[in-house]
Short mmCIF file of C-alpha atoms in Angstrom, two decimals:
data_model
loop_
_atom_site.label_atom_id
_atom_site.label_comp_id
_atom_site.label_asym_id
_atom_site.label_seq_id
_atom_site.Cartn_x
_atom_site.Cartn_y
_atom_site.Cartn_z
CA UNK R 11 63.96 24.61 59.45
CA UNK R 12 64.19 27.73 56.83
CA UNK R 13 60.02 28.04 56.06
CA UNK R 14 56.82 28.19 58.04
CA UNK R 15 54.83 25.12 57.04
CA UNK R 16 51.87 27.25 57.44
CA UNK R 17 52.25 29.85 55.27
CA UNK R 18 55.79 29.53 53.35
CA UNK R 19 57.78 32.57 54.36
CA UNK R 20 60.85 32.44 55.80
CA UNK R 21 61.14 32.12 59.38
CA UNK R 22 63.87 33.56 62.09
CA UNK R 23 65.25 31.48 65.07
CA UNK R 24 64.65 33.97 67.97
CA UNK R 25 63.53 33.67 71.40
CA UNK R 26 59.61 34.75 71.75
CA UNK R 27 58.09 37.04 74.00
CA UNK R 28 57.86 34.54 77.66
CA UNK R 29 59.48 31.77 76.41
CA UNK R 30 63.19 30.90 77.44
CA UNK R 31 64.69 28.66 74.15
CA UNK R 32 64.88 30.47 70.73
CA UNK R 33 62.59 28.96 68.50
CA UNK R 34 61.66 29.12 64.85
CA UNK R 35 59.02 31.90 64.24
CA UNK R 36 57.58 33.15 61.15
CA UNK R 37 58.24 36.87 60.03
CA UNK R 38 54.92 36.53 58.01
CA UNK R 39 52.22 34.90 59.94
CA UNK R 40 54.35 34.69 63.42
CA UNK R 41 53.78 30.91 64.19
CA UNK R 42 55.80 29.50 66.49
CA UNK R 43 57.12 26.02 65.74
CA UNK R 44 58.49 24.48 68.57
CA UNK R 45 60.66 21.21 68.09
CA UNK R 46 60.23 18.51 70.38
CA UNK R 47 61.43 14.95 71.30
CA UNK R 48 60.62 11.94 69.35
CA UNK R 49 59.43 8.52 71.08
CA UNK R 50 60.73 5.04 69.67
CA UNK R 51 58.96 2.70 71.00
CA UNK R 52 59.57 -1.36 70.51
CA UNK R 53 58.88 -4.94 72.39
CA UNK R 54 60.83 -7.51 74.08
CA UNK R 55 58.90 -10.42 73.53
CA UNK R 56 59.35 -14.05 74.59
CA UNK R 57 58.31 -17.82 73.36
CA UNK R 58 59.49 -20.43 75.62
CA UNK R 59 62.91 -19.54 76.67
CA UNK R 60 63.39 -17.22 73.76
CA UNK R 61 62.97 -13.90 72.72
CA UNK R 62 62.09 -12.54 69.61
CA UNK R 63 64.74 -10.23 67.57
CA UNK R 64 64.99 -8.93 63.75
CA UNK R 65 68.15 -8.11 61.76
CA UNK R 66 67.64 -4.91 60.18
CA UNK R 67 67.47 -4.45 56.59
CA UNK R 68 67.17 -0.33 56.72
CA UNK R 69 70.16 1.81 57.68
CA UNK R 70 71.29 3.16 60.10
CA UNK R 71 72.57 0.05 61.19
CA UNK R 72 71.87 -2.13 58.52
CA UNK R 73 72.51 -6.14 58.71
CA UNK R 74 72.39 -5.13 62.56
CA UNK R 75 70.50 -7.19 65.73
CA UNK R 76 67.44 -5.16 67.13
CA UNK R 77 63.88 -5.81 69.19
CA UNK R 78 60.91 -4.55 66.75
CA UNK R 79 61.00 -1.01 67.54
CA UNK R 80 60.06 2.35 65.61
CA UNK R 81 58.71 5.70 66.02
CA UNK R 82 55.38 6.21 67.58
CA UNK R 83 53.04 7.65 65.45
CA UNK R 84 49.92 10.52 66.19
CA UNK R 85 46.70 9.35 67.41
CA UNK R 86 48.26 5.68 68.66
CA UNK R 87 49.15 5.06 72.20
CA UNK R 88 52.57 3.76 73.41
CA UNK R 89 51.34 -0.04 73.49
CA UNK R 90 49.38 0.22 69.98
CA UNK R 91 52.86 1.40 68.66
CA UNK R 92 55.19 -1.50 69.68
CA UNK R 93 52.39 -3.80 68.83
CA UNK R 94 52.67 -2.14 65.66
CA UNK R 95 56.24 -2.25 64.88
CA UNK R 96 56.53 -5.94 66.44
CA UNK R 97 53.75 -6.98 63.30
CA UNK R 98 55.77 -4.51 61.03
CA UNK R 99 59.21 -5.63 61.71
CA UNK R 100 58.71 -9.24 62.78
CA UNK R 101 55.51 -10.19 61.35
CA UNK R 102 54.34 -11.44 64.94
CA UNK R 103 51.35 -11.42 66.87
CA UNK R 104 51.86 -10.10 70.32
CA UNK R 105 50.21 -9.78 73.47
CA UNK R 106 51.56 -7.05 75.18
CA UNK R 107 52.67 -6.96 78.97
CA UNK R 108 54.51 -4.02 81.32
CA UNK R 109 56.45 -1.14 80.55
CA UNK R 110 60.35 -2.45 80.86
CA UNK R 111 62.99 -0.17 79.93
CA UNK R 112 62.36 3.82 79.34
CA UNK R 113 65.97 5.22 78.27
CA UNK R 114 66.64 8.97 77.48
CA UNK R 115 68.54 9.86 74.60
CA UNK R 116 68.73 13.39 75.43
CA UNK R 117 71.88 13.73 72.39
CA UNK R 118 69.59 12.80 70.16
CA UNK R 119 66.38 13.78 71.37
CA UNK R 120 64.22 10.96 71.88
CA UNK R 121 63.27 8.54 74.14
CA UNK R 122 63.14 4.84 73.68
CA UNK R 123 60.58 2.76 75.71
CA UNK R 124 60.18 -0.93 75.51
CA UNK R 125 57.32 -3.09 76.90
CA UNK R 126 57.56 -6.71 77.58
CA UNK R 127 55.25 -9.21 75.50
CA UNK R 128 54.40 -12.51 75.08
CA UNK R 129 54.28 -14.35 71.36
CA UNK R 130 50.85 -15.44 70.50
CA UNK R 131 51.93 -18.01 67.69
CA UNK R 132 54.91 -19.27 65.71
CA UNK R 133 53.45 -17.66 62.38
CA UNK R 134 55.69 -14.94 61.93
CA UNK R 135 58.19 -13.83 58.95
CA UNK R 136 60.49 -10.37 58.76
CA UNK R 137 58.67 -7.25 57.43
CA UNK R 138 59.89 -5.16 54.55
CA UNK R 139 62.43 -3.65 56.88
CA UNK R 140 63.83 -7.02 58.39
CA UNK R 141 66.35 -9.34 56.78
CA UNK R 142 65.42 -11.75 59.25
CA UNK R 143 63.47 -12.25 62.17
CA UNK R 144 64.39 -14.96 64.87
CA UNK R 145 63.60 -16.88 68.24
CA UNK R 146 66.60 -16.51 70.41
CA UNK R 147 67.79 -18.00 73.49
CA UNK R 148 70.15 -15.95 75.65
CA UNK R 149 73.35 -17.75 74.66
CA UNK R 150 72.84 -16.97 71.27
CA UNK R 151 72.13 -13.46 71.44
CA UNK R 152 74.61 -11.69 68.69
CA UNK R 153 75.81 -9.32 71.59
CA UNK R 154 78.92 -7.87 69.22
CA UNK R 155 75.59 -6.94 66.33
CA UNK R 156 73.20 -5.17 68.43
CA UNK R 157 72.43 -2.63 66.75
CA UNK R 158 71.53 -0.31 69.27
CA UNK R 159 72.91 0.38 72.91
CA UNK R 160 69.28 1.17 74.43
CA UNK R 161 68.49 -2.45 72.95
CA UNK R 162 71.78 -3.61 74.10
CA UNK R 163 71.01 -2.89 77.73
CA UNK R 164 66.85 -3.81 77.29
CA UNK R 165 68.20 -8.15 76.74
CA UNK R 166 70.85 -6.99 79.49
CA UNK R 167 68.12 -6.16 81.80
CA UNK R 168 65.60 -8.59 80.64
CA UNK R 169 67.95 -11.71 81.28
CA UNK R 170 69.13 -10.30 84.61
CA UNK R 171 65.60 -9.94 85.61
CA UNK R 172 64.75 -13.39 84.32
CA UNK R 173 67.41 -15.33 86.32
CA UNK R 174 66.21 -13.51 89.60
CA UNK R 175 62.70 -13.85 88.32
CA UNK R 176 61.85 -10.29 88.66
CA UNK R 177 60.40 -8.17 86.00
CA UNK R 178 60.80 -4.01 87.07
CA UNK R 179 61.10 -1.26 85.47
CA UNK R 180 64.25 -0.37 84.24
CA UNK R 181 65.12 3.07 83.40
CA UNK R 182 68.69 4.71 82.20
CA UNK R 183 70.04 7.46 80.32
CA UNK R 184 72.55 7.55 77.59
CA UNK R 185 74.33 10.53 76.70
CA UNK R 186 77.07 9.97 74.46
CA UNK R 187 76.41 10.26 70.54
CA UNK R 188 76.82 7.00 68.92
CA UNK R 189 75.51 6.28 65.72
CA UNK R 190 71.68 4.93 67.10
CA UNK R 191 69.39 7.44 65.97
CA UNK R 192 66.77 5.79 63.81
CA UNK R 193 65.59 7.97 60.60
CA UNK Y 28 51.40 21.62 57.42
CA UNK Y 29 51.17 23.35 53.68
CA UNK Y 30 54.37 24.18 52.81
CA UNK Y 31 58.20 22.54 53.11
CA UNK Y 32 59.68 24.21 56.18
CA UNK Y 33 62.85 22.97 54.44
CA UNK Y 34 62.79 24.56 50.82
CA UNK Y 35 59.45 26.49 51.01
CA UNK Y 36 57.43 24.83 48.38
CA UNK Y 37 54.18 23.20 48.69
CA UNK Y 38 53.60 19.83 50.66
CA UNK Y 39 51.43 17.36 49.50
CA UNK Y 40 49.70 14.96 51.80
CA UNK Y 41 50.69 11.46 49.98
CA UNK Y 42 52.12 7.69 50.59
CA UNK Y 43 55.45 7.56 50.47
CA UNK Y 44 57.36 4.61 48.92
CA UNK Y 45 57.04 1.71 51.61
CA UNK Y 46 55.34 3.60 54.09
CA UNK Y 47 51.65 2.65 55.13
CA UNK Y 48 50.48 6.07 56.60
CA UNK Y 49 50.14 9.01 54.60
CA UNK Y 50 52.59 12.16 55.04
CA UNK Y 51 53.23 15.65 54.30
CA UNK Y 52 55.93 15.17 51.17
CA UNK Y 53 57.45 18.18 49.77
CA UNK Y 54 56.43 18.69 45.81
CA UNK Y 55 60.13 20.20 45.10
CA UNK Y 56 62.91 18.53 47.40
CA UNK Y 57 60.81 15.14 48.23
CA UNK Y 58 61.31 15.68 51.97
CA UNK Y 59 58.94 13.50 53.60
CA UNK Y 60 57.75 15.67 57.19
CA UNK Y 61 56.66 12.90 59.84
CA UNK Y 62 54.58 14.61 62.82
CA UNK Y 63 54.59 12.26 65.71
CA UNK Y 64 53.27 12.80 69.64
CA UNK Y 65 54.36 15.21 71.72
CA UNK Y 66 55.68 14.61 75.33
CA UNK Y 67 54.41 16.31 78.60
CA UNK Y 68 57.01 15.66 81.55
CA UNK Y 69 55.84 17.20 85.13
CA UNK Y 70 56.35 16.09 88.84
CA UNK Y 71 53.97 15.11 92.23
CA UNK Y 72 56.62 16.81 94.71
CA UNK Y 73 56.10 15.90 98.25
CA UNK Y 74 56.71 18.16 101.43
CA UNK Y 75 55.81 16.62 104.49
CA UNK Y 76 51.63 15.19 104.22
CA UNK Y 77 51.38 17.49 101.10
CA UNK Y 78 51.94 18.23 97.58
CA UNK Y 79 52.81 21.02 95.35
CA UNK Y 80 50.67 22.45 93.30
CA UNK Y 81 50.12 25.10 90.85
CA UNK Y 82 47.04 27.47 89.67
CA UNK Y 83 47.28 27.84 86.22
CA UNK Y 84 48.30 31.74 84.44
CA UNK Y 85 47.76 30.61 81.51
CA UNK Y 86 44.84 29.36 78.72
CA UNK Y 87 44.12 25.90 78.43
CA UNK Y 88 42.32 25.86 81.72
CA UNK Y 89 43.04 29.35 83.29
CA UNK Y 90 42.69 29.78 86.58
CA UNK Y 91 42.45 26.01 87.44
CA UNK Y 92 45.22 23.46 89.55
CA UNK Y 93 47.54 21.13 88.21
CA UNK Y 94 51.30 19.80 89.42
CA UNK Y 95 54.19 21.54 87.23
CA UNK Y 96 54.50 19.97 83.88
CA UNK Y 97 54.94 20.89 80.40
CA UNK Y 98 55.86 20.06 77.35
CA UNK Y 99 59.66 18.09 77.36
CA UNK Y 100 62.49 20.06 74.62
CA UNK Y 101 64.72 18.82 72.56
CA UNK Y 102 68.31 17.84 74.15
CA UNK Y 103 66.61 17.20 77.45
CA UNK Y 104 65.52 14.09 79.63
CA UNK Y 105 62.59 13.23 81.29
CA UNK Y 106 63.73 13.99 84.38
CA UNK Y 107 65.56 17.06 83.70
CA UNK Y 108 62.30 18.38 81.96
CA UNK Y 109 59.84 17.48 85.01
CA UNK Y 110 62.99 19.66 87.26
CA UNK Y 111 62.84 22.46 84.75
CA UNK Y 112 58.80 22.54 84.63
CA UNK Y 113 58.60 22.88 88.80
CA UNK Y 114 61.10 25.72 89.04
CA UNK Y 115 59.59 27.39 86.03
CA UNK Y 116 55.75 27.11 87.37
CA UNK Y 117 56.41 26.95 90.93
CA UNK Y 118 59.68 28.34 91.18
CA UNK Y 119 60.64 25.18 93.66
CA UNK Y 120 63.55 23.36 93.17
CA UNK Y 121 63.54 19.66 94.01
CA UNK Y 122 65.30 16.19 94.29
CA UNK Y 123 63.51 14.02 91.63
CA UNK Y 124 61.87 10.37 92.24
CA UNK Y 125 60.63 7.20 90.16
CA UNK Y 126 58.53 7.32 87.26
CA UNK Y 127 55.16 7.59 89.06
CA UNK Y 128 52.58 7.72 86.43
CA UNK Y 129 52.19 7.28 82.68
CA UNK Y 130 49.44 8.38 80.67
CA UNK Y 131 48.54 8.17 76.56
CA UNK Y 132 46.09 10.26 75.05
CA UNK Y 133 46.34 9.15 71.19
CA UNK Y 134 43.22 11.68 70.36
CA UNK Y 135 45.64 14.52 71.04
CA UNK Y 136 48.85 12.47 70.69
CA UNK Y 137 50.64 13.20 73.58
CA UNK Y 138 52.01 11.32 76.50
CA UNK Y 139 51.88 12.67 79.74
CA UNK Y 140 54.91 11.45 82.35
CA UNK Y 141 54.52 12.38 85.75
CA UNK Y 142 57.59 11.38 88.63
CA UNK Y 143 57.36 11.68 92.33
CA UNK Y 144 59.50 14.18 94.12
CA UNK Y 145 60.69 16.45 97.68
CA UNK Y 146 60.51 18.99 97.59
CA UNK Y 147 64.22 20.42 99.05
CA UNK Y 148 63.12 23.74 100.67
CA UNK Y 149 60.02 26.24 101.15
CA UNK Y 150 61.51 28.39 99.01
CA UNK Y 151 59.23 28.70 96.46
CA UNK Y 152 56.76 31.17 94.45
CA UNK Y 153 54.57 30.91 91.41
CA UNK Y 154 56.00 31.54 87.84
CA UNK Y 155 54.49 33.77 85.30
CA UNK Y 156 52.34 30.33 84.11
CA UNK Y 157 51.26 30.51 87.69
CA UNK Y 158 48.63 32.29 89.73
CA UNK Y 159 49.54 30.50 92.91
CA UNK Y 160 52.20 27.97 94.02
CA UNK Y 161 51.02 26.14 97.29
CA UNK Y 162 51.67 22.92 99.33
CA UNK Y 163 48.63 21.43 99.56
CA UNK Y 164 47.22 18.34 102.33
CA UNK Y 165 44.84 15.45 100.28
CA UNK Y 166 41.46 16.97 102.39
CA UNK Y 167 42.40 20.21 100.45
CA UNK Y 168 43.04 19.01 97.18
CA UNK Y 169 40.31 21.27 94.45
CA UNK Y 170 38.59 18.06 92.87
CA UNK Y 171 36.50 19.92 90.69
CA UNK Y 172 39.20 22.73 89.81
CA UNK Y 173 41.89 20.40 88.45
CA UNK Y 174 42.93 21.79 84.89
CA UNK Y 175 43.56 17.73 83.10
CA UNK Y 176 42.27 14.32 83.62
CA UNK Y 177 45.78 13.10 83.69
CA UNK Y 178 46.58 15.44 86.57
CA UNK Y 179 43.60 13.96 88.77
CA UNK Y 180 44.62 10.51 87.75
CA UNK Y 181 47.77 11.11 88.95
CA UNK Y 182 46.85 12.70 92.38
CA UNK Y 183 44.06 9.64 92.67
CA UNK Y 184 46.78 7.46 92.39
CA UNK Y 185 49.31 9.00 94.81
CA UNK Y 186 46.70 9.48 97.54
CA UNK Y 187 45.78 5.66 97.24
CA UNK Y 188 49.30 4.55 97.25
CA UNK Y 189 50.67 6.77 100.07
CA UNK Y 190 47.83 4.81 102.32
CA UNK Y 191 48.56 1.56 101.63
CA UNK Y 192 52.11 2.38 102.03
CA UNK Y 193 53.50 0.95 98.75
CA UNK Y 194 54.42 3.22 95.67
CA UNK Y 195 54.19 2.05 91.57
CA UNK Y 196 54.25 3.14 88.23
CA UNK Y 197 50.73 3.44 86.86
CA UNK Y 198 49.77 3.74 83.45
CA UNK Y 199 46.33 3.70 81.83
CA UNK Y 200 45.31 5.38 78.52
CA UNK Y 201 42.23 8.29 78.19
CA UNK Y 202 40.93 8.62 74.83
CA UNK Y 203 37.78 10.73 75.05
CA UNK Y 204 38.59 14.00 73.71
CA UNK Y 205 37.91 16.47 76.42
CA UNK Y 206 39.71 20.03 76.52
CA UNK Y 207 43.07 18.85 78.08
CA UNK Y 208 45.38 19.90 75.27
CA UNK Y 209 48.59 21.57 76.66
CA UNK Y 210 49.18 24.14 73.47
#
């Protein structure tokens, strides 16, 4: 960040009066523009004994195994948002159960949350940002072409869960930069 | 959002390329400026029958109660941010819990994530946010003084659970616009 997006000057990194992290403040207008975490939010949702996965068409991690997932947008809640990307990414209908998995990305500053869901019919095709999108059981699951650990350990999880036939909530927190940040 | 906080030029509010919402893209250097919800992390910290709570300093809601919690930074967990919040409001340090409660409010897009916690010692006194820092038994809780719906749903939650002896994650969404914006 070099400009206010209010009002165009230039704008110093300095540590305001009460606060206790330097942040980006105007020398024109003095705004404040604080920088904040960014929520991904996706679905892990099942047909049968399957679950529902895309391969990615869009770097990073193109040609790459994921669950519909994205970035939640303003004005949406959590739910609305992996309903969203599941219709995006996968084409799919959903009906959406529980919270699941809630992993911190602290590295990369975001946090990826994935709710469980049921598939409300087999009319589905990938979205513009899918090169494919397909039912599969757990012995098929590509687990060398995930395409990102915090989806990695959501099927780990889910399929543990599944064989003792109990759904919690799983929560972790990764750490180490790898290259998973979505753009 | 008028101007790049990148390059400095003007921003126009547009459809990008294969995007279906419209954004703030900069006329000069293209860069496309996503705003997306904000995160507010705090804790219900236990001591004994009672609870921690804090009188706010500070405008929205001056001079009204909430539990510890604020908006999460950049590089930080959940977790770490709902520890950071109750030693910077209430100036108590404590061992953090489960996820306890999980709130959207899409008409100010922000999430609000509240844990349980103990509270380790009776050390504690109110930060500059804070007018008073207090433990606080359920007949005392200030019904009509609490500063955010979340906040009340959270307590109404705790109270209910601690009786019938069994803790879990709520969520539940609140989408009338009311003056509960943390700013």
């Amino acid at each position: 960040m070099n400009f206010c997006s209010h009002c165009g000057a230039a704008v110093t990194l300095k540590l305001p009066a009460g606060d206790n992290l330097p942040r980006h403040v105007c020398n024109q207008c003095g705004m404040i523009h604080y920088q904040n975490p960014k929520v991904v939010v996706g679905a892990i949702t099942e047909w049968e004994d399957k679950i529902l996965m895309c391969r990615r068409a869009i770097e990073p991690r193109y040609g790459y195994w994921t669950l519909p997932a994205g970035f939640m947008e303003n004005n949406e809640t959590c739910g609305e948002a992996a309903v969203r990307e599941t219709l995006e990414e996968a084409g799919a209908q959903i009906a959406l159960g529980p919270l699941f998995a809630f992993v911190d990305l602290p590295h990369i500053s975001q946090i990826h949350i994935i709710y469980r869901a049921r598939l409300l019919n087999l009319d589905f095709k990938p979205g513009e940002e899918s090169l494919e999108a397909r039912l599969i059981s757990e012995s098929e699951i590509p687990w060398q072409d995930i395409a990102f650990r915090s989806i990695d350990y959501t099927l780990k999880c889910f399929f543990e869960d599944r064989r003792r036939g109990l759904f919690e909530l799983h929560t972790t927190i990764m750490s180490i930069s790898v290259p998973e940040t979505y753009c």
